[in-house]
PDB file of C-alpha atoms in Angstrom:
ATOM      1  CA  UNK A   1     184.678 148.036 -23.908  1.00 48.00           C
ATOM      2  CA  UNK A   2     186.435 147.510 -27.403  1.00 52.00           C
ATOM      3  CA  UNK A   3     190.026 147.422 -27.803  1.00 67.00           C
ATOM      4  CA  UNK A   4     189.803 147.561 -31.674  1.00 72.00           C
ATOM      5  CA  UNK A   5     189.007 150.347 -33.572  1.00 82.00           C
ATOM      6  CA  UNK A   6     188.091 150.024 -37.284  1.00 86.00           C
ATOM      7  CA  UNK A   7     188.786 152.667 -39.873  1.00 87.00           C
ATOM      8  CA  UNK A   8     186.851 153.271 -42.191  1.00 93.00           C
ATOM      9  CA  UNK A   9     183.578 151.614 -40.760  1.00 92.00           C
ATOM     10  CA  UNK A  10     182.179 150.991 -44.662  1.00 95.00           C
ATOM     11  CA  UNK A  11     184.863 151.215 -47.910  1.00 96.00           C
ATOM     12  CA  UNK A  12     183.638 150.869 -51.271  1.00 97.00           C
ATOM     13  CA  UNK A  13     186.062 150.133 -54.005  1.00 97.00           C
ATOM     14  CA  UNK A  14     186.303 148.891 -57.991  1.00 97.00           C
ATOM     15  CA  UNK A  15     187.433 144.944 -58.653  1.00 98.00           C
ATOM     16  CA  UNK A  16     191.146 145.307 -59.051  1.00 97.00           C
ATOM     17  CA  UNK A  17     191.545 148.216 -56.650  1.00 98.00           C
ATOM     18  CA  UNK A  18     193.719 148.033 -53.331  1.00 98.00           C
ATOM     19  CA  UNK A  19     191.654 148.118 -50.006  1.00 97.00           C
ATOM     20  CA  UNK A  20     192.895 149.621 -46.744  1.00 97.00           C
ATOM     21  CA  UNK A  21     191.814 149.089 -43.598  1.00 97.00           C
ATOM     22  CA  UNK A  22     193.127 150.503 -39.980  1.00 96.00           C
ATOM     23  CA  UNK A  23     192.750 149.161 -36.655  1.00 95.00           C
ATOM     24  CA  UNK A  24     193.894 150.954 -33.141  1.00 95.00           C
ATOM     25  CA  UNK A  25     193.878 149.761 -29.802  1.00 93.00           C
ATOM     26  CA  UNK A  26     194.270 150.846 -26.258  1.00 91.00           C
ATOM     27  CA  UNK A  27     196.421 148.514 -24.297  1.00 87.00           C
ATOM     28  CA  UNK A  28     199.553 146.389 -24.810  1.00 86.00           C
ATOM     29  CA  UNK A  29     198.662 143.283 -27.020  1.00 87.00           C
ATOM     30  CA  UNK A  30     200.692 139.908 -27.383  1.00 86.00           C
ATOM     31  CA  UNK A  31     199.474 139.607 -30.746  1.00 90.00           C
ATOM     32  CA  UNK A  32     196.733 141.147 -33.104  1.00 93.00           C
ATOM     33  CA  UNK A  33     194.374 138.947 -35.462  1.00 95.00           C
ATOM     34  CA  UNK A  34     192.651 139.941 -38.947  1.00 97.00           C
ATOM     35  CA  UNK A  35     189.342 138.027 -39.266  1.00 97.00           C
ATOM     36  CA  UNK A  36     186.511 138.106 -42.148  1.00 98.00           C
ATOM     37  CA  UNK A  37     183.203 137.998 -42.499  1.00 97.00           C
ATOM     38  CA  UNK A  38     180.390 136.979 -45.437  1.00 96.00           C
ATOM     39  CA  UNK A  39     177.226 138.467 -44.967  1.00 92.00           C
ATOM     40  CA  UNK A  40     174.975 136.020 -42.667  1.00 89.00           C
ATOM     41  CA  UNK A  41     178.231 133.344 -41.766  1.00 93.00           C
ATOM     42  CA  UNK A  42     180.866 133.445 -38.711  1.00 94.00           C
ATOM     43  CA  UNK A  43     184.102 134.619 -38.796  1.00 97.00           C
ATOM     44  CA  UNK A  44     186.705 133.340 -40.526  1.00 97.00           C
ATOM     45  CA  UNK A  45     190.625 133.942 -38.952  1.00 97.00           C
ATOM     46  CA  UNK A  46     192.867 135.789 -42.311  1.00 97.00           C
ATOM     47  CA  UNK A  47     196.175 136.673 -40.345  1.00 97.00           C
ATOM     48  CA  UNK A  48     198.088 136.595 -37.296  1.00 95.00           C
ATOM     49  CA  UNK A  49     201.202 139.343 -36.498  1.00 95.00           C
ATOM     50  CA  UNK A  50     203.050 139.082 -33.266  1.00 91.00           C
ATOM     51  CA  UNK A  51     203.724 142.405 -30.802  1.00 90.00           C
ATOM     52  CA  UNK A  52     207.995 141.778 -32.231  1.00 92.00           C
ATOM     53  CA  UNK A  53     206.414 141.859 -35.754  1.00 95.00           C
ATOM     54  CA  UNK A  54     206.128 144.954 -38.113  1.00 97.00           C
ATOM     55  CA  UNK A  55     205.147 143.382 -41.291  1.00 98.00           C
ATOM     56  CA  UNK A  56     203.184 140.235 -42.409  1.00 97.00           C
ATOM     57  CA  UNK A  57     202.054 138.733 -45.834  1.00 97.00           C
ATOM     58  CA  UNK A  58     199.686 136.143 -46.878  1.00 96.00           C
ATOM     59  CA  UNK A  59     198.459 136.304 -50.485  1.00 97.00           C
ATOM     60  CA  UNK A  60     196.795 139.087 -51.803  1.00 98.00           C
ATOM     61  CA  UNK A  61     197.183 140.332 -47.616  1.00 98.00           C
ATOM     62  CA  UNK A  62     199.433 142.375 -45.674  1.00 98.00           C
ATOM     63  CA  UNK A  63     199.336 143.269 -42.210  1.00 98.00           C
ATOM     64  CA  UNK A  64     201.736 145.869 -40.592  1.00 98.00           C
ATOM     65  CA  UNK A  65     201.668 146.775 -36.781  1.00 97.00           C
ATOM     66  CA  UNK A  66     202.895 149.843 -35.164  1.00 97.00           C
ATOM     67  CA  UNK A  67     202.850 149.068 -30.843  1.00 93.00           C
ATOM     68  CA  UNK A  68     203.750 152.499 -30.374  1.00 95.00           C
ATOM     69  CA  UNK A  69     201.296 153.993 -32.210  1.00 95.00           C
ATOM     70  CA  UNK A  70     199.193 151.237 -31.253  1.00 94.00           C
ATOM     71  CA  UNK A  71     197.831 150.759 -34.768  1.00 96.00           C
ATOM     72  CA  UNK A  72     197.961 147.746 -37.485  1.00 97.00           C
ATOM     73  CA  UNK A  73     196.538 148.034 -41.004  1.00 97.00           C
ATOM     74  CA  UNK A  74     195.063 145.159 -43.272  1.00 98.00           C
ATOM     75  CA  UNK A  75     195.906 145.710 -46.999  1.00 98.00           C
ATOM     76  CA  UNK A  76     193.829 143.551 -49.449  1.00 98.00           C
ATOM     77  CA  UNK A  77     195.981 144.066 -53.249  1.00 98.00           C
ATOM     78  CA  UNK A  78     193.874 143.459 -56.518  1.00 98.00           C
ATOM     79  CA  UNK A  79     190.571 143.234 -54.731  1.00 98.00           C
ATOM     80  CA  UNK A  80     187.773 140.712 -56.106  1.00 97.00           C
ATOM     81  CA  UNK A  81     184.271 140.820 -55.773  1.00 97.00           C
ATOM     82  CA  UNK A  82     184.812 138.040 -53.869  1.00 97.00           C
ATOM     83  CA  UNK A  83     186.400 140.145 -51.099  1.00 98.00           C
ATOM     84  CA  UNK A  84     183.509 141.840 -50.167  1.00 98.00           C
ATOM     85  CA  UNK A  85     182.826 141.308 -46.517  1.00 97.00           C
ATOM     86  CA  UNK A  86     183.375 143.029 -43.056  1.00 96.00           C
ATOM     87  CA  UNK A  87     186.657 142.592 -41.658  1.00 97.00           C
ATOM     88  CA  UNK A  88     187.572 142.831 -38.012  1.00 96.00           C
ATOM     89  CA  UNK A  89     190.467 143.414 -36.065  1.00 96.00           C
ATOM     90  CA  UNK A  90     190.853 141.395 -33.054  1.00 95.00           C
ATOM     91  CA  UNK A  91     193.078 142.049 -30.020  1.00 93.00           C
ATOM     92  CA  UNK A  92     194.975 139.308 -27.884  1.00 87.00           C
ATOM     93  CA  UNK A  93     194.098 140.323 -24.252  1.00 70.00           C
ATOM     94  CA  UNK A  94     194.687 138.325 -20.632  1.00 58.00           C
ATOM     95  CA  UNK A  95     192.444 139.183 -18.479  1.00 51.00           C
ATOM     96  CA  UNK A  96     192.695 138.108 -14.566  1.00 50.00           C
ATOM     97  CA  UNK A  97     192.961 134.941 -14.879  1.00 54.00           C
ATOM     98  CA  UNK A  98     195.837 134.788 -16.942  1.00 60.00           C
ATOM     99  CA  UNK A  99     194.746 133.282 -20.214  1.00 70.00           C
ATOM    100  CA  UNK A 100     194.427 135.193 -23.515  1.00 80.00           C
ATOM    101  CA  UNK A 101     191.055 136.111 -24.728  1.00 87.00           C
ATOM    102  CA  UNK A 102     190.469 137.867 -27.727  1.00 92.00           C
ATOM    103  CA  UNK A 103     188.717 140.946 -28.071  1.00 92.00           C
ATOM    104  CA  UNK A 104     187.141 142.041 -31.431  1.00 94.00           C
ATOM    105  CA  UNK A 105     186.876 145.936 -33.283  1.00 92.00           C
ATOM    106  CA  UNK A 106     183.631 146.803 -34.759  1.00 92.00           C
ATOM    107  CA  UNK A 107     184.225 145.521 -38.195  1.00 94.00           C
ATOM    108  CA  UNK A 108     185.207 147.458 -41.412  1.00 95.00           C
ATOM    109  CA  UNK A 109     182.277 147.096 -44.268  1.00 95.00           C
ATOM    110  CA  UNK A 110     183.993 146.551 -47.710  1.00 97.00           C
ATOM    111  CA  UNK A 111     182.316 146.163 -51.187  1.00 98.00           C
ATOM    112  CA  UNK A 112     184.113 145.211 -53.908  1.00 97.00           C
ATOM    113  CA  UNK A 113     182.279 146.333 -57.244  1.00 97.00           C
ATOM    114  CA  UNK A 114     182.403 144.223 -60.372  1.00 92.00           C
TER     115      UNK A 114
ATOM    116  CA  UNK B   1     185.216 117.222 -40.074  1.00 67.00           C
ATOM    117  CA  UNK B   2     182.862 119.642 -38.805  1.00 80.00           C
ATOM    118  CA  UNK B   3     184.773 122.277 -36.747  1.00 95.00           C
ATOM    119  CA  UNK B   4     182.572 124.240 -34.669  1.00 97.00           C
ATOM    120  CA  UNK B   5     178.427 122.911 -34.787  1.00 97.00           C
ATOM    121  CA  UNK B   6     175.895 125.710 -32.878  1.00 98.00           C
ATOM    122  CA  UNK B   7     172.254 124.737 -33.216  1.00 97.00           C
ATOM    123  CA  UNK B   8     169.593 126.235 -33.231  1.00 97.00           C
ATOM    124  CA  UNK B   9     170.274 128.560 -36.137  1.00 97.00           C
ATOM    125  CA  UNK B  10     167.467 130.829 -35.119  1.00 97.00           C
ATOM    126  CA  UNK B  11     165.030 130.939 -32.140  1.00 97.00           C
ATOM    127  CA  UNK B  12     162.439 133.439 -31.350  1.00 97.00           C
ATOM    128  CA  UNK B  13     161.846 133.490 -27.627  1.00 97.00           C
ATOM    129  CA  UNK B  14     159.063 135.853 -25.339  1.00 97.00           C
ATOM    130  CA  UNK B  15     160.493 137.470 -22.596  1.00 98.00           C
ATOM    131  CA  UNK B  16     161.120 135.474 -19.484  1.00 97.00           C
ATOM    132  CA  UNK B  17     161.286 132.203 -21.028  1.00 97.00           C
ATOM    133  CA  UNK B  18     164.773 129.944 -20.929  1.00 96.00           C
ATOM    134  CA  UNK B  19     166.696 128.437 -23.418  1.00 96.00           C
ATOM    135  CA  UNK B  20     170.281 126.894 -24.208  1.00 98.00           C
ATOM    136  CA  UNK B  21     172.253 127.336 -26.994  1.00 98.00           C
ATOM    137  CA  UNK B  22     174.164 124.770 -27.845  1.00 98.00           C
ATOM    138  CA  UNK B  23     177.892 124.320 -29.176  1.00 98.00           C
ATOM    139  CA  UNK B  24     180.063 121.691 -30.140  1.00 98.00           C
ATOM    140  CA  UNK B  25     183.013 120.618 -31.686  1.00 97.00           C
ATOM    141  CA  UNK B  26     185.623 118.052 -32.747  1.00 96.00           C
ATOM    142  CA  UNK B  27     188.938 119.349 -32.917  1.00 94.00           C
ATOM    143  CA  UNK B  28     189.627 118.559 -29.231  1.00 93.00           C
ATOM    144  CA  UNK B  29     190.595 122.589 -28.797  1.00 93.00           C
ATOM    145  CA  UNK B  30     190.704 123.052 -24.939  1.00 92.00           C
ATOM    146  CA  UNK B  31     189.425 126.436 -25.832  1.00 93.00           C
ATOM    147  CA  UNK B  32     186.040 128.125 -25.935  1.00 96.00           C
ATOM    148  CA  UNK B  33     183.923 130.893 -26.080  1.00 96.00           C
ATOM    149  CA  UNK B  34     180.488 132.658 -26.979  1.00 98.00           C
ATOM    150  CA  UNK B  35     180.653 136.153 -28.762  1.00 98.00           C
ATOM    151  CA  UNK B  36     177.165 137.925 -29.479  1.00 98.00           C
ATOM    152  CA  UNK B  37     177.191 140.284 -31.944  1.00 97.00           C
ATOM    153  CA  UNK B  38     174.705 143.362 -32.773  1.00 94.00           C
ATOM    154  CA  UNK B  39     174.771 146.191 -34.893  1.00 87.00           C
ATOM    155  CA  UNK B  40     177.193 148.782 -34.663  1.00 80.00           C
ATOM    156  CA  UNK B  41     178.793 146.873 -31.819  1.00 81.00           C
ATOM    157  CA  UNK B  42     181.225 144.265 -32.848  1.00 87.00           C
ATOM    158  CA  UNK B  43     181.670 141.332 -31.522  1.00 94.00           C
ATOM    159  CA  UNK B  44     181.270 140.984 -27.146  1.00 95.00           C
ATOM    160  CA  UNK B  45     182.980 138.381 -25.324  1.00 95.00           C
ATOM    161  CA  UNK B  46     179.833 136.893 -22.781  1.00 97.00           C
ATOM    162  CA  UNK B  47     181.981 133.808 -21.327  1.00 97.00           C
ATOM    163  CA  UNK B  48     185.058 131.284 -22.138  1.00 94.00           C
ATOM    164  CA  UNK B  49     186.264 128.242 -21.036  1.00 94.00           C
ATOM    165  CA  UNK B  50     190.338 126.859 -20.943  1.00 91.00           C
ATOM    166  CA  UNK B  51     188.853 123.160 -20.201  1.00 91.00           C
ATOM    167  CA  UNK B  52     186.107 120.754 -19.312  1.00 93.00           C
ATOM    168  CA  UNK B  53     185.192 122.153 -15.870  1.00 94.00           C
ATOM    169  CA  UNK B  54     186.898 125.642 -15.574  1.00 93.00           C
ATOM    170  CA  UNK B  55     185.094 129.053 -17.130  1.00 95.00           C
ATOM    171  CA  UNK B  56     185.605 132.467 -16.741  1.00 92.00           C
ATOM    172  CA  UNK B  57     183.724 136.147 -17.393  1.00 94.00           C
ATOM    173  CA  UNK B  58     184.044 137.718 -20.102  1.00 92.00           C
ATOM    174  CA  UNK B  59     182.901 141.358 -21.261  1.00 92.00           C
ATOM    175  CA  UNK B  60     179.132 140.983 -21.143  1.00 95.00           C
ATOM    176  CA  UNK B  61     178.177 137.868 -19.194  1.00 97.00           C
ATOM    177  CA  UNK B  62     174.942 139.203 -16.924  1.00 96.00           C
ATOM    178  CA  UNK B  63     171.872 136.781 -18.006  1.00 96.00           C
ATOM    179  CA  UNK B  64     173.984 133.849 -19.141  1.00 98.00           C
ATOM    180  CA  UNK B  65     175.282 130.878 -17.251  1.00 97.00           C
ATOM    181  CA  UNK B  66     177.720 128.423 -18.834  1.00 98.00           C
ATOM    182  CA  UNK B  67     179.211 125.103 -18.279  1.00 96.00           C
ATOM    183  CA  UNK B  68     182.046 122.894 -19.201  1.00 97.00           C
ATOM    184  CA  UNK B  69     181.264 118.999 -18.303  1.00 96.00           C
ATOM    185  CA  UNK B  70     183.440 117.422 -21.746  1.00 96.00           C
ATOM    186  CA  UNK B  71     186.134 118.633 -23.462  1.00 95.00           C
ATOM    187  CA  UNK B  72     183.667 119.052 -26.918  1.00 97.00           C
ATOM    188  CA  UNK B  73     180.301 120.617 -25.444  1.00 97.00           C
ATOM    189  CA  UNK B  74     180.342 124.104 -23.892  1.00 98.00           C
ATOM    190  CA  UNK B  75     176.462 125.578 -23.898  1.00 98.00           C
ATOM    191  CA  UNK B  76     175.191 129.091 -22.980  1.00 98.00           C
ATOM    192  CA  UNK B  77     172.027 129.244 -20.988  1.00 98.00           C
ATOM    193  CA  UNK B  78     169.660 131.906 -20.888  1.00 97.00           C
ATOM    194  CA  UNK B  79     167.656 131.505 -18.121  1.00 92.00           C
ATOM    195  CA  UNK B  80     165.323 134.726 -18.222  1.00 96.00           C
ATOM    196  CA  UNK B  81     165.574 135.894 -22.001  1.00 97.00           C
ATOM    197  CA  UNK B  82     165.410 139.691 -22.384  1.00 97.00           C
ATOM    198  CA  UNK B  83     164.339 141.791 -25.571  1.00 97.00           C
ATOM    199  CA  UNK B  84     168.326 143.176 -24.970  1.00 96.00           C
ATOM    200  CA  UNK B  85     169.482 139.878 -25.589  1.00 97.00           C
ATOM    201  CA  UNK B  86     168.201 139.471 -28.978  1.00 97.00           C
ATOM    202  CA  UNK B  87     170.865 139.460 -30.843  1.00 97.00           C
ATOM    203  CA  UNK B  88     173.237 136.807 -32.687  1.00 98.00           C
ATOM    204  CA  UNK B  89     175.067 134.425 -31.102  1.00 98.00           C
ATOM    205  CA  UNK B  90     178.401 132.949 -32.005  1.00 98.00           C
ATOM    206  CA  UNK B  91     180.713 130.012 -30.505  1.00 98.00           C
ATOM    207  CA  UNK B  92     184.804 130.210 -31.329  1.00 97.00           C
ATOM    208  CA  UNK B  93     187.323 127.554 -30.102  1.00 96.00           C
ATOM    209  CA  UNK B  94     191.280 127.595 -30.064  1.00 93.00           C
ATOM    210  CA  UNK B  95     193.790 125.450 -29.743  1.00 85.00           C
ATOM    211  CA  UNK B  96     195.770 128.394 -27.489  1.00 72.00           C
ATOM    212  CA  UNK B  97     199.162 126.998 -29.174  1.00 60.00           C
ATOM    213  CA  UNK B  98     202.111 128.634 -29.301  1.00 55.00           C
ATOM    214  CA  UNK B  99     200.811 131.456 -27.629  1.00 65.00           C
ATOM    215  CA  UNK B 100     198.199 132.357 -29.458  1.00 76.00           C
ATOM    216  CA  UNK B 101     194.725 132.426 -29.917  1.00 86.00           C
ATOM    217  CA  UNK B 102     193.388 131.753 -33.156  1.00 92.00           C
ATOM    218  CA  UNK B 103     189.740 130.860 -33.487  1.00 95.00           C
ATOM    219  CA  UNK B 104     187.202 128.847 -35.049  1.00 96.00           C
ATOM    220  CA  UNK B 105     183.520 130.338 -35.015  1.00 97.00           C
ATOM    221  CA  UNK B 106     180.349 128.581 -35.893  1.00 97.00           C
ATOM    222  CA  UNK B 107     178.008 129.964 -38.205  1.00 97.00           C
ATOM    223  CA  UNK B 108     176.041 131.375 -35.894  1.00 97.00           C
ATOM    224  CA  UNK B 109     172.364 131.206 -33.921  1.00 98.00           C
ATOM    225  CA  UNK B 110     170.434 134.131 -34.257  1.00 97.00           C
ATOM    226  CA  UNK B 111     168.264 134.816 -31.209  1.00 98.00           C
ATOM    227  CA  UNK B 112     164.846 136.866 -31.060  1.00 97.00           C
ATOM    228  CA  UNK B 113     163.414 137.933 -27.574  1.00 97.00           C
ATOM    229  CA  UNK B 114     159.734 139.199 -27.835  1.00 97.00           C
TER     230      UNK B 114
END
């Protein structure tokens, strides 16, 4: 079952517009991962934020995470064309055995129009 | 440096015949894994690995069989392809430092089952 949630599924914005995307979860998490994706390529790790972090920046990102509303949000300033993509959330679980696994949302759509 | 190499890129099978995907790479990351993704769905764990002889379960692994014999190799083998497992395909490997578990993914091997 997936532990990510994406919201929205698709988001279509203007070049220079902000983009927000939302991510819940079900369980506790050690950490939670943003990840990218171009059309027809593999996915490509953005940002990491620990469970004892609330707020996280690289770039033109930032990442916030709420563990008691179990909920993180990926905020992409000044978009670019370039930006268009699906994004996914991914979830840092350990299973059984003990060793962390990651498990992945259903992706957010965005287009970024010129 | 290549990171992460899955070939084929794309394979059309009939149903009932066997195949292995194959995945490499040369980062010496103890850890690895095989994600298919399909529409709608997100990304699925189907199995991992934490080193050269030792693999787990993950979320979806009926119909595939894995093995770790070297550190760099870890290959997914269908052995009675289904139309349900057309789908694509992806390989990720980690480090698993400091906790964490960021990946590298290939690019990919998209699978058709007839």
């Amino acid at each position: 079952s997936q532990q990510g949630e994406e919201d929205p599924q698709a988001l279509s914005i203007q070049e220079g517009e902000n983009a927000t995307m939302n991510c819940s979860y079900k369980t506790s998490i050690n950490n939670l991962q943003w990840y990218r994706q171009n059309s027809g390529r593999g996915l490509v790790h953005l940002i990491l934020i620990r469970s004892n972090e609330r707020e996280k920046h690289s770039g033109r990102l930032r990442v916030t995470l709420d563990t008691s509303k179990k909920s993180s949000s990926l905020l992409i300033t000044a978009s670019r064309a370039a930006d268009t993509a699906s994004y996914f959330c991914a979830t840092d679980a350990r299973p059984r055995s003990g060793y962390s696994t990651l498990t992945f949302g259903k992706g957010t759509m965005l287009l970024v129009s010129p | 440096n290549a990171g992460v190499t899955q070939t084929p890129k794309f394979q059309v099978l009939k149903t009932g015949q066997s195949m292995t995907l194959q995945c490499a790479q040369d980062m010496n990351h103890e850890y690895m894994s095989w994600y298919r993704q399909d529409p709608g769905m997100g990304l699925r764990l189907i199995h991992y690995s934490v080193g050269a002889g030792i693999t787990d379960q993950g979320e979806v692994p009926n119909g595939y069989n894995v093995s770790r014999s070297t550190t760099e190799d870890f290959p997914l083998r269908l052995l009675s392809a289904a139309p349900s497992q057309t789908s694509v395909y992806f390989c990720a490997s980690s480090q698993q430092g400091a906790g964490a578990n960021v990946l590298t993914f290939g690019a990919g091997s998209r699978l058709t089952v007839l």
